[in-house]
Tab-separated table of C-alpha atoms and ligand atoms in Angstrom:
chain	number	residue	atom	x	y	z
A	1	UNK	CA	-1.438	-27.799	6.144
A	2	UNK	CA	1.290	-24.907	6.530
A	3	UNK	CA	-0.644	-22.604	9.252
A	4	UNK	CA	0.791	-19.420	7.365
A	5	UNK	CA	-1.697	-20.173	4.897
A	6	UNK	CA	-4.155	-21.135	7.426
A	7	UNK	CA	-4.370	-17.781	9.137
A	8	UNK	CA	-4.427	-15.601	5.541
A	9	UNK	CA	-7.483	-13.755	4.956
A	10	UNK	CA	-9.161	-14.476	1.628
A	11	UNK	CA	-8.592	-10.605	-0.779
A	12	UNK	CA	-11.687	-8.898	-0.533
A	13	UNK	CA	-10.901	-6.522	-2.937
A	14	UNK	CA	-11.280	-9.689	-5.106
A	15	UNK	CA	-13.873	-11.729	-3.542
A	16	UNK	CA	-15.818	-8.460	-3.915
A	17	UNK	CA	-14.816	-7.218	-7.275
A	18	UNK	CA	-15.779	-11.092	-8.763
A	19	UNK	CA	-19.327	-11.027	-7.477
A	20	UNK	CA	-19.725	-7.650	-8.713
A	21	UNK	CA	-18.861	-9.258	-12.388
A	22	UNK	CA	-20.547	-12.365	-12.269
A	23	UNK	CA	-23.524	-10.969	-11.119
A	24	UNK	CA	-22.858	-8.240	-13.722
A	25	UNK	CA	-22.956	-11.438	-16.361
A	26	UNK	CA	-26.320	-12.325	-15.582
A	27	UNK	CA	-27.591	-9.706	-16.878
A	28	UNK	CA	-28.164	-7.481	-13.071
A	29	UNK	CA	-27.685	-4.016	-13.205
A	30	UNK	CA	-25.078	-3.268	-11.336
A	31	UNK	CA	-22.917	0.096	-10.577
A	32	UNK	CA	-19.844	-1.242	-10.300
A	33	UNK	CA	-17.279	1.423	-7.507
A	34	UNK	CA	-16.039	-1.313	-6.640
A	35	UNK	CA	-13.170	-2.046	-9.184
A	36	UNK	CA	-9.720	-2.343	-8.195
A	37	UNK	CA	-8.655	-1.843	-12.631
A	38	UNK	CA	-9.441	0.701	-14.787
A	39	UNK	CA	-12.860	0.306	-17.318
A	40	UNK	CA	-10.196	1.109	-20.714
A	41	UNK	CA	-9.299	-1.364	-22.627
A	42	UNK	CA	-5.602	-2.647	-22.471
A	43	UNK	CA	-4.739	0.354	-25.713
A	44	UNK	CA	-4.616	-1.496	-29.006
A	45	UNK	CA	-0.671	-0.181	-29.495
A	46	UNK	CA	-0.130	-2.890	-26.305
A	47	UNK	CA	-2.443	-4.889	-27.978
A	48	UNK	CA	-0.216	-4.708	-31.743
A	49	UNK	CA	3.018	-5.035	-30.145
A	50	UNK	CA	2.031	-8.572	-28.348
A	51	UNK	CA	0.039	-9.478	-31.118
A	52	UNK	CA	3.366	-9.375	-33.081
A	53	UNK	CA	5.364	-11.101	-30.313
A	54	UNK	CA	2.866	-13.731	-31.167
A	55	UNK	CA	3.529	-14.471	-35.357
A	56	UNK	CA	6.775	-13.836	-35.046
A	57	UNK	CA	7.061	-16.540	-32.359
A	58	UNK	CA	8.404	-14.269	-29.523
A	59	UNK	CA	6.505	-16.895	-26.850
A	60	UNK	CA	9.749	-18.925	-24.732
A	61	UNK	CA	10.950	-18.026	-21.792
A	62	UNK	CA	12.379	-15.156	-21.204
A	63	UNK	CA	15.721	-14.501	-18.339
A	64	UNK	CA	14.152	-14.987	-15.884
A	65	UNK	CA	14.839	-11.395	-14.799
A	66	UNK	CA	12.569	-9.685	-17.812
A	67	UNK	CA	14.158	-9.578	-21.305
A	68	UNK	CA	17.269	-7.032	-21.172
A	69	UNK	CA	15.262	-4.927	-23.979
A	70	UNK	CA	12.656	-3.960	-21.565
A	71	UNK	CA	14.427	-4.529	-18.251
A	72	UNK	CA	16.725	-1.445	-20.468
A	73	UNK	CA	13.718	0.664	-21.601
A	74	UNK	CA	12.391	0.453	-17.173
A	75	UNK	CA	16.062	1.792	-16.294
A	76	UNK	CA	15.745	4.568	-18.722
A	77	UNK	CA	12.248	5.464	-17.112
A	78	UNK	CA	13.045	5.729	-13.576
A	79	UNK	CA	15.491	7.447	-14.351
A	80	UNK	CA	14.162	10.035	-16.780
A	81	UNK	CA	10.768	10.571	-14.668
A	82	UNK	CA	11.549	9.459	-11.514
A	83	UNK	CA	15.411	10.346	-10.819
A	84	UNK	CA	16.451	6.853	-9.768
A	85	UNK	CA	19.866	6.371	-10.006
A	86	UNK	CA	19.622	2.995	-11.777
A	87	UNK	CA	20.496	0.401	-14.942
A	88	UNK	CA	19.039	-2.458	-16.096
A	89	UNK	CA	20.591	-4.385	-13.244
A	90	UNK	CA	18.959	-3.049	-10.916
A	91	UNK	CA	15.274	-4.540	-12.386
A	92	UNK	CA	13.002	-7.857	-12.055
A	93	UNK	CA	10.285	-7.939	-14.200
A	94	UNK	CA	7.552	-10.042	-12.279
A	95	UNK	CA	3.936	-11.417	-13.070
A	96	UNK	CA	2.315	-8.492	-11.511
A	97	UNK	CA	3.483	-5.217	-9.439
A	98	UNK	CA	1.436	-8.485	-7.075
A	99	UNK	CA	4.373	-10.722	-6.889
A	100	UNK	CA	7.722	-7.570	-7.306
A	101	UNK	CA	5.388	-6.970	-3.700
A	102	UNK	CA	5.837	-9.990	-2.093
A	103	UNK	CA	9.068	-10.917	-3.228
A	104	UNK	CA	10.817	-7.321	-1.978
A	105	UNK	CA	8.898	-8.648	1.414
A	106	UNK	CA	9.520	-12.400	2.055
A	107	UNK	CA	12.908	-10.939	0.526
A	108	UNK	CA	14.112	-8.475	2.911
A	109	UNK	CA	12.864	-10.138	6.777
A	110	UNK	CA	13.014	-12.361	8.456
A	111	UNK	CA	11.322	-14.460	11.358
A	112	UNK	CA	10.295	-12.156	13.389
A	113	UNK	CA	11.536	-8.562	11.556
A	114	UNK	CA	9.098	-5.615	11.802
A	115	UNK	CA	7.360	-4.325	9.287
A	116	UNK	CA	5.915	-1.194	9.378
A	117	UNK	CA	3.145	-1.178	7.848
A	118	UNK	CA	0.907	3.005	8.534
A	119	UNK	CA	-3.430	1.514	7.935
A	120	UNK	CA	-5.618	2.153	6.239
A	121	UNK	CA	-3.041	0.019	4.260
A	122	UNK	CA	-3.891	-2.305	0.656
A	123	UNK	CA	-5.020	-5.008	1.753
A	124	UNK	CA	-2.609	-7.663	0.160
A	125	UNK	CA	0.120	-6.078	2.305
A	126	UNK	CA	-0.711	-7.903	5.588
A	127	UNK	CA	-0.944	-11.340	4.638
A	128	UNK	CA	2.398	-11.709	3.365
A	129	UNK	CA	3.791	-10.150	6.077
A	130	UNK	CA	1.966	-13.103	7.895
A	131	UNK	CA	3.767	-15.458	4.867
A	132	UNK	CA	6.854	-14.366	4.835
A	133	UNK	CA	7.493	-15.136	9.129
A	134	UNK	CA	7.638	-11.356	10.006
A	135	UNK	CA	5.383	-8.840	12.985
A	136	UNK	CA	3.200	-7.195	11.381
A	137	UNK	CA	3.628	-3.826	13.658
A	138	UNK	CA	0.648	-1.216	12.336
A	139	UNK	CA	0.777	2.296	12.276
A	140	UNK	CA	-2.775	4.266	12.023
A	141	UNK	CA	-2.671	6.968	10.080
A	142	UNK	CA	-6.357	9.287	11.082
A	143	UNK	CA	-8.742	11.287	8.888
A	144	UNK	CA	-8.274	14.468	9.998
A	145	UNK	CA	-4.554	14.116	9.043
A	146	UNK	CA	-5.363	13.226	5.556
A	147	UNK	CA	-4.453	10.050	5.791
A	148	UNK	CA	-1.298	10.485	6.242
A	149	UNK	CA	1.649	9.198	8.236
A	150	UNK	CA	2.973	11.925	10.994
A	151	UNK	CA	6.551	11.427	11.778
A	152	UNK	CA	6.626	11.833	15.332
A	153	UNK	CA	4.114	9.011	15.100
A	154	UNK	CA	6.456	6.708	12.775
A	155	UNK	CA	9.116	7.595	15.337
A	156	UNK	CA	7.628	6.195	18.304
A	157	UNK	CA	7.042	3.123	15.778
A	158	UNK	CA	10.140	2.270	15.421
A	159	UNK	CA	11.894	-0.577	16.841
A	160	UNK	CA	15.964	-2.495	17.424
A	161	UNK	CA	13.629	-4.803	15.305
A	162	UNK	CA	12.104	-2.786	12.587
A	163	UNK	CA	13.673	-3.937	9.406
A	164	UNK	CA	10.875	-2.550	6.983
A	165	UNK	CA	8.285	0.299	6.550
A	166	UNK	CA	6.149	0.182	3.780
A	167	UNK	CA	4.703	3.297	1.904
A	168	UNK	CA	2.273	3.897	-0.581
A	169	UNK	CA	1.515	7.003	-2.242
A	170	UNK	CA	-1.043	7.441	-4.562
A	171	UNK	CA	-2.908	4.895	-1.695
A	172	UNK	CA	-5.150	2.666	-1.861
A	173	UNK	CA	-7.782	2.497	-0.397
A	174	UNK	CA	-7.340	6.773	0.058
A	175	UNK	CA	-6.099	8.180	-2.553
A	176	UNK	CA	-3.692	10.219	0.015
A	177	UNK	CA	-0.248	11.017	-1.385
A	178	UNK	CA	2.737	12.741	-0.441
A	179	UNK	CA	4.822	16.289	-1.229
A	180	UNK	CA	8.172	16.683	-1.676
A	181	UNK	CA	8.483	17.811	1.548
A	182	UNK	CA	6.386	14.986	3.732
A	183	UNK	CA	8.872	12.640	2.360
A	184	UNK	CA	12.106	14.965	2.962
A	185	UNK	CA	10.555	13.687	6.782
A	186	UNK	CA	10.500	10.195	6.043
A	187	UNK	CA	13.482	9.980	4.364
A	188	UNK	CA	15.740	11.492	6.999
A	189	UNK	CA	14.438	9.660	9.881
A	190	UNK	CA	14.107	6.039	7.605
A	191	UNK	CA	17.404	6.114	7.189
A	192	UNK	CA	19.083	7.730	10.617
A	193	UNK	CA	17.874	4.432	12.226
A	194	UNK	CA	18.578	1.974	9.085
A	195	UNK	CA	14.902	0.859	8.179
A	196	UNK	CA	14.331	-0.389	3.856
A	197	UNK	CA	11.864	1.132	2.716
A	198	UNK	CA	8.930	-0.633	0.534
A	199	UNK	CA	7.559	2.375	-2.068
A	200	UNK	CA	5.162	0.812	-4.129
A	201	UNK	CA	4.159	4.090	-6.510
A	202	UNK	CA	1.909	1.577	-9.091
A	203	UNK	CA	-0.045	4.785	-8.949
A	204	UNK	CA	1.735	6.845	-9.583
A	205	UNK	CA	0.067	8.399	-12.819
A	206	UNK	CA	-2.671	9.131	-11.560
A	207	UNK	CA	-2.589	12.237	-9.184
A	208	UNK	CA	-5.298	15.413	-9.233
A	209	UNK	CA	-5.267	19.074	-8.961
A	210	UNK	CA	-1.816	20.178	-10.421
A	211	UNK	CA	0.008	17.508	-7.663
A	212	UNK	CA	3.619	15.860	-9.053
A	213	UNK	CA	4.033	12.755	-7.653
A	214	UNK	CA	7.898	11.935	-6.106
A	215	UNK	CA	9.501	8.699	-5.975
A	216	UNK	CA	11.126	8.180	-2.537
A	217	UNK	CA	14.315	6.281	-3.976
A	218	UNK	CA	14.704	9.646	-5.518
A	219	UNK	CA	15.774	11.445	-2.150
A	220	UNK	CA	19.959	11.500	-1.555
A	221	UNK	CA	21.182	7.838	-1.387
A	222	UNK	CA	17.802	5.827	-0.801
A	223	UNK	CA	18.043	4.669	-3.758
A	224	UNK	CA	20.565	1.778	-1.516
A	225	UNK	CA	17.981	0.858	0.588
A	226	UNK	CA	14.889	1.353	-1.182
A	227	UNK	CA	12.982	-1.282	-3.237
A	228	UNK	CA	9.667	0.857	-6.121
A	229	UNK	CA	7.760	-1.042	-7.158
A	230	UNK	CA	5.890	-0.191	-10.342
A	231	UNK	CA	4.651	-1.620	-13.129
A	232	UNK	CA	1.342	-2.120	-16.395
A	233	UNK	CA	-1.894	-2.572	-14.710
A	234	UNK	CA	-2.757	0.744	-13.358
A	235	UNK	CA	-1.531	3.459	-15.943
A	236	UNK	CA	-2.116	0.975	-19.249
A	237	UNK	CA	-5.014	-0.697	-17.895
A	238	UNK	CA	-2.905	-4.637	-18.142
A	239	UNK	CA	-4.396	-6.498	-15.125
A	240	UNK	CA	-4.829	-9.148	-16.911
A	241	UNK	CA	-1.674	-9.237	-18.316
A	242	UNK	CA	0.566	-10.261	-14.924
A	243	UNK	CA	3.394	-7.217	-15.395
A	244	UNK	CA	5.422	-5.812	-12.873
A	245	UNK	CA	8.757	-4.736	-11.598
A	246	UNK	CA	10.783	-3.942	-8.647
A	247	UNK	CA	12.981	-1.480	-9.032
A	248	UNK	CA	16.575	-1.826	-6.154
A	249	UNK	CA	20.497	-2.108	-5.207
A	250	UNK	CA	21.931	-4.871	-7.430
A	251	UNK	CA	22.569	-6.813	-3.826
A	252	UNK	CA	18.860	-6.827	-2.873
A	253	UNK	CA	17.911	-7.825	-7.102
A	254	UNK	CA	21.070	-10.435	-7.573
A	255	UNK	CA	18.905	-12.523	-4.388
A	256	UNK	CA	15.635	-11.945	-5.212
A	257	UNK	CA	16.336	-12.595	-8.619
A	258	UNK	CA	17.163	-16.082	-7.430
A	259	UNK	CA	13.543	-16.407	-5.637
A	260	UNK	CA	12.336	-15.537	-9.130
A	261	UNK	CA	13.664	-18.373	-10.891
A	262	UNK	CA	12.695	-20.755	-8.545
A	263	UNK	CA	8.784	-20.145	-8.115
A	264	UNK	CA	7.708	-18.357	-11.329
A	265	UNK	CA	10.914	-18.967	-14.204
A	266	UNK	CA	9.989	-14.952	-15.567
A	267	UNK	CA	6.773	-13.126	-17.128
A	268	UNK	CA	5.053	-13.646	-20.111
A	269	UNK	CA	7.235	-12.860	-23.127
A	270	UNK	CA	3.410	-12.280	-24.262
A	271	UNK	CA	3.343	-9.522	-22.014
A	272	UNK	CA	6.486	-8.254	-22.326
A	273	UNK	CA	6.685	-6.792	-25.777
A	274	UNK	CA	3.584	-5.304	-24.751
A	275	UNK	CA	5.258	-3.851	-21.848
A	276	UNK	CA	8.150	-2.625	-24.466
A	277	UNK	CA	5.184	-0.442	-26.205
A	278	UNK	CA	3.570	1.149	-23.440
A	279	UNK	CA	6.603	2.660	-22.414
A	280	UNK	CA	7.385	4.329	-25.362
A	281	UNK	CA	3.629	5.976	-25.194
A	282	UNK	CA	3.344	9.458	-23.041
A	283	UNK	CA	-0.410	10.408	-24.540
A	284	UNK	CA	-1.974	7.294	-23.206
A	285	UNK	CA	-1.841	8.748	-19.777
A	286	UNK	CA	-2.986	12.427	-20.467
A	287	UNK	CA	-5.857	10.820	-21.875
A	288	UNK	CA	-7.301	8.350	-19.135
A	289	UNK	CA	-5.618	10.892	-16.487
A	290	UNK	CA	-8.064	13.784	-18.032
A	291	UNK	CA	-10.886	11.385	-17.821
A	292	UNK	CA	-10.141	10.134	-14.703
A	293	UNK	CA	-9.842	14.192	-12.841
A	294	UNK	CA	-13.548	14.979	-14.621
A	295	UNK	CA	-14.543	11.455	-12.492
A	296	UNK	CA	-13.106	12.251	-9.553
A	297	UNK	CA	-15.018	15.703	-9.412
A	298	UNK	CA	-18.420	14.827	-9.787
A	299	UNK	CA	-17.847	11.703	-7.317
A	300	UNK	CA	-16.512	13.599	-4.778
A	301	UNK	CA	-19.240	15.980	-5.920
A	302	UNK	CA	-22.490	13.384	-5.506
A	303	UNK	CA	-20.598	11.849	-2.543
A	304	UNK	CA	-20.122	15.542	-0.883
A	305	UNK	CA	-24.075	15.800	-1.188
A	306	UNK	CA	-24.995	12.469	0.383
A	307	UNK	CA	-26.233	12.756	3.473
A	308	UNK	CA	-24.574	11.291	6.552
A	309	UNK	CA	-21.776	10.422	4.328
A	310	UNK	CA	-17.982	11.982	5.387
A	311	UNK	CA	-16.096	11.734	1.172
A	312	UNK	CA	-12.318	12.114	1.614
A	313	UNK	CA	-10.253	14.259	-1.077
A	314	UNK	CA	-8.448	11.884	-2.673
A	315	UNK	CA	-5.326	13.129	-4.731
A	316	UNK	CA	-4.555	10.500	-6.630
A	317	UNK	CA	-5.542	6.707	-7.646
A	318	UNK	CA	-8.846	5.391	-8.947
A	319	UNK	CA	-10.058	5.111	-5.165
A	320	UNK	CA	-11.765	7.338	-3.279
A	321	UNK	CA	-12.057	6.921	1.025
A	322	UNK	CA	-15.020	7.577	2.886
A	323	UNK	CA	-16.667	7.971	6.064
A	324	UNK	CA	-20.531	5.831	7.165
A	325	UNK	CA	-19.918	6.565	10.476
A	326	UNK	CA	-22.694	8.839	11.119
A	327	UNK	CA	-25.089	5.793	9.099
A	328	UNK	CA	-25.026	3.443	12.539
A	329	UNK	CA	-23.915	0.494	9.892
A	330	UNK	CA	-20.544	-1.590	9.425
A	331	UNK	CA	-19.099	-0.779	6.815
A	332	UNK	CA	-19.345	-4.969	5.964
A	333	UNK	CA	-23.239	-4.527	6.612
A	334	UNK	CA	-23.329	-1.465	4.833
A	335	UNK	CA	-21.201	-2.629	1.692
A	336	UNK	CA	-23.698	-6.565	1.753
A	337	UNK	CA	-26.899	-3.939	2.013
A	338	UNK	CA	-26.616	-1.287	-0.475
A	339	UNK	CA	-25.350	-4.322	-3.177
A	340	UNK	CA	-27.740	-6.796	-2.705
A	341	UNK	CA	-30.867	-3.707	-2.686
A	342	UNK	CA	-30.134	-1.215	-4.911
A	343	UNK	CA	-26.719	-2.925	-6.651
A	344	UNK	CA	-24.213	-0.711	-5.883
A	345	UNK	CA	-20.971	-2.734	-5.114
A	346	UNK	CA	-17.672	-0.820	-3.034
A	347	UNK	CA	-15.220	-2.553	-0.384
A	348	UNK	CA	-15.628	-2.376	2.812
A	349	UNK	CA	-12.970	-1.060	4.762
A	350	UNK	CA	-12.449	-2.627	7.418
A	351	UNK	CA	-10.066	-4.648	5.602
A	352	UNK	CA	-7.622	-1.985	4.685
A	353	UNK	CA	-7.986	-1.843	8.818
A	354	UNK	CA	-10.062	1.212	8.712
A	355	UNK	CA	-14.249	0.340	10.118
A	356	UNK	CA	-16.352	2.602	9.711
A	357	UNK	CA	-14.775	3.557	6.196
A	358	UNK	CA	-15.648	2.836	2.359
A	359	UNK	CA	-13.494	2.612	-0.464
A	360	UNK	CA	-15.443	3.947	-3.841
A	361	UNK	CA	-13.370	3.541	-6.871
A	362	UNK	CA	-14.695	5.563	-10.115
A	363	UNK	CA	-12.640	3.483	-13.023
A	364	UNK	CA	-16.541	3.112	-13.970
A	365	UNK	CA	-18.403	5.764	-16.345
A	366	UNK	CA	-19.480	8.855	-15.372
A	367	UNK	CA	-23.302	8.065	-16.634
A	368	UNK	CA	-22.744	5.010	-14.154
A	369	UNK	CA	-21.156	7.446	-11.045
A	370	UNK	CA	-23.901	9.917	-11.000
A	371	UNK	CA	-26.484	6.989	-11.271
A	372	UNK	CA	-24.079	5.119	-8.406
A	373	UNK	CA	-24.739	8.339	-6.506
A	374	UNK	CA	-28.176	8.572	-6.779
A	375	UNK	CA	-28.570	4.869	-6.052
A	376	UNK	CA	-26.743	5.728	-2.427
A	377	UNK	CA	-29.258	8.170	-1.768
A	378	UNK	CA	-31.687	6.086	-2.121
A	379	UNK	CA	-30.454	3.846	0.467
A	380	UNK	CA	-29.511	6.208	3.147
A	381	UNK	CA	-32.578	7.863	2.936
A	382	UNK	CA	-34.536	4.833	3.628
A	383	UNK	CA	-32.190	3.873	6.030
B	1	PMP	N1	-0.377	-2.524	-5.074
B	1	PMP	C1	-0.985	-1.362	-5.044
B	1	PMP	C2	-1.507	-0.590	-3.758
B	1	PMP	C3	-1.932	-1.661	-6.196
B	1	PMP	O1	-3.622	-1.626	-5.250
B	1	PMP	C4	-1.727	-3.260	-6.924
B	1	PMP	C5	-3.542	-3.597	-7.008
B	1	PMP	N2	-3.800	-4.798	-7.497
B	1	PMP	C6	-0.916	-3.396	-7.046
B	1	PMP	C7	0.404	-3.310	-5.853
B	1	PMP	C8	-1.012	-4.924	-7.906
B	1	PMP	O2	-1.096	-4.624	-9.313
B	1	PMP	P1	-0.500	-6.160	-10.845
B	1	PMP	O3	-0.512	-7.069	-8.968
B	1	PMP	O4	-1.938	-5.955	-10.663
B	1	PMP	O5	0.314	-5.188	-11.215
B	2	LIG	N1	-5.737	-3.912	-6.454
B	2	LIG	C1	-6.521	-4.129	-6.422
B	2	LIG	C2	-7.911	-3.508	-5.829
B	2	LIG	O1	-7.034	-2.839	-4.569
B	2	LIG	C3	-7.381	-4.823	-7.727
B	2	LIG	C4	-7.188	-5.926	-7.099
B	2	LIG	C5	-6.459	-6.672	-6.089
B	2	LIG	O2	-5.340	-7.075	-6.237
B	2	LIG	O3	-6.863	-6.492	-4.492
B	2	LIG	O4	-8.804	-3.421	-5.840
């Protein structure tokens, strides 16, 4: 078999999420801090649009880049909310944002090109770089810097072979996000050094405590060298619908669209109608943001009161990162014992390039968060 596949790691997030769901189906009372998806149902106005699509026979292939109307709506959203200068010609709708990231990486790099990836990172980026035969250059960030890139470190990491910087903010797994000024510094540097940016902004709507989201491609001329990734999974609880998108310069889009033609053909026509309905809404976003903000507070308070744990206050997403090094357990051991002995699941951060940390998701109810914290305290007291 292809050695590029053999060397891939299994996705820890998907593996632990599947195990958690299986235990719950077996009737075990597992508190799920592992979830990489909102616990809310997809809103009914989106489901209704999809049902209508089925009933009216909108069930065939669409253009491989996505329907014109959906791409126009996405372009309008990006222009108005994100200040990114795009039209429908700059958009490809994909089978989930994950596939948008993959085609962006595969499309931009050739063998041995360097991809700079700040750590902690979402599990799938390094594996996608391996699939594309790129060279991964991990750029570590520190808890003491709130897990944000230091510009001097980025400058040092850039070589003549650097091709792409992967940015992901609000960040999975740390929840860190960047201000306008911080992004501007990065923008000036990558522009000067001629590096592409893949900016994964799928958690853009989930920012707390008054932080606001700035899109990288909104800086002057940045849309020419930035591939913006976004989707519907997180904001609209549509993880199973498999729909996301990328926005980039027309030249990049025209090339990448050939990959779509020959791999997935297009994403589901029904999901595209659901996404169209989602884009018409503003209320839902506010509802979930409020709910997540409340849970964020409760999880932060709870973790802060656990002996030996040092939570890092996230600014966005539905994740909280937590330093467990004072327990003297590896994150893998901590997570597996916590699940086996106290029925609490979370993701050990080795696979995010951050041993000694855990990722806890607050995509679960306030009641569950409180119960989970009690169980974690009990576990720590028994160590
Ligand atoms: N990017 C990040 C940072 C994510 O956490 C996820 C979650 N799976 C994705 C992309 C992909 O989302 P999806 O494929 O479900 O749209
Ligand atoms: N992105 C989510 C997570 O990090 C979903 C699982 C995945 O696709 O990795 O848990």
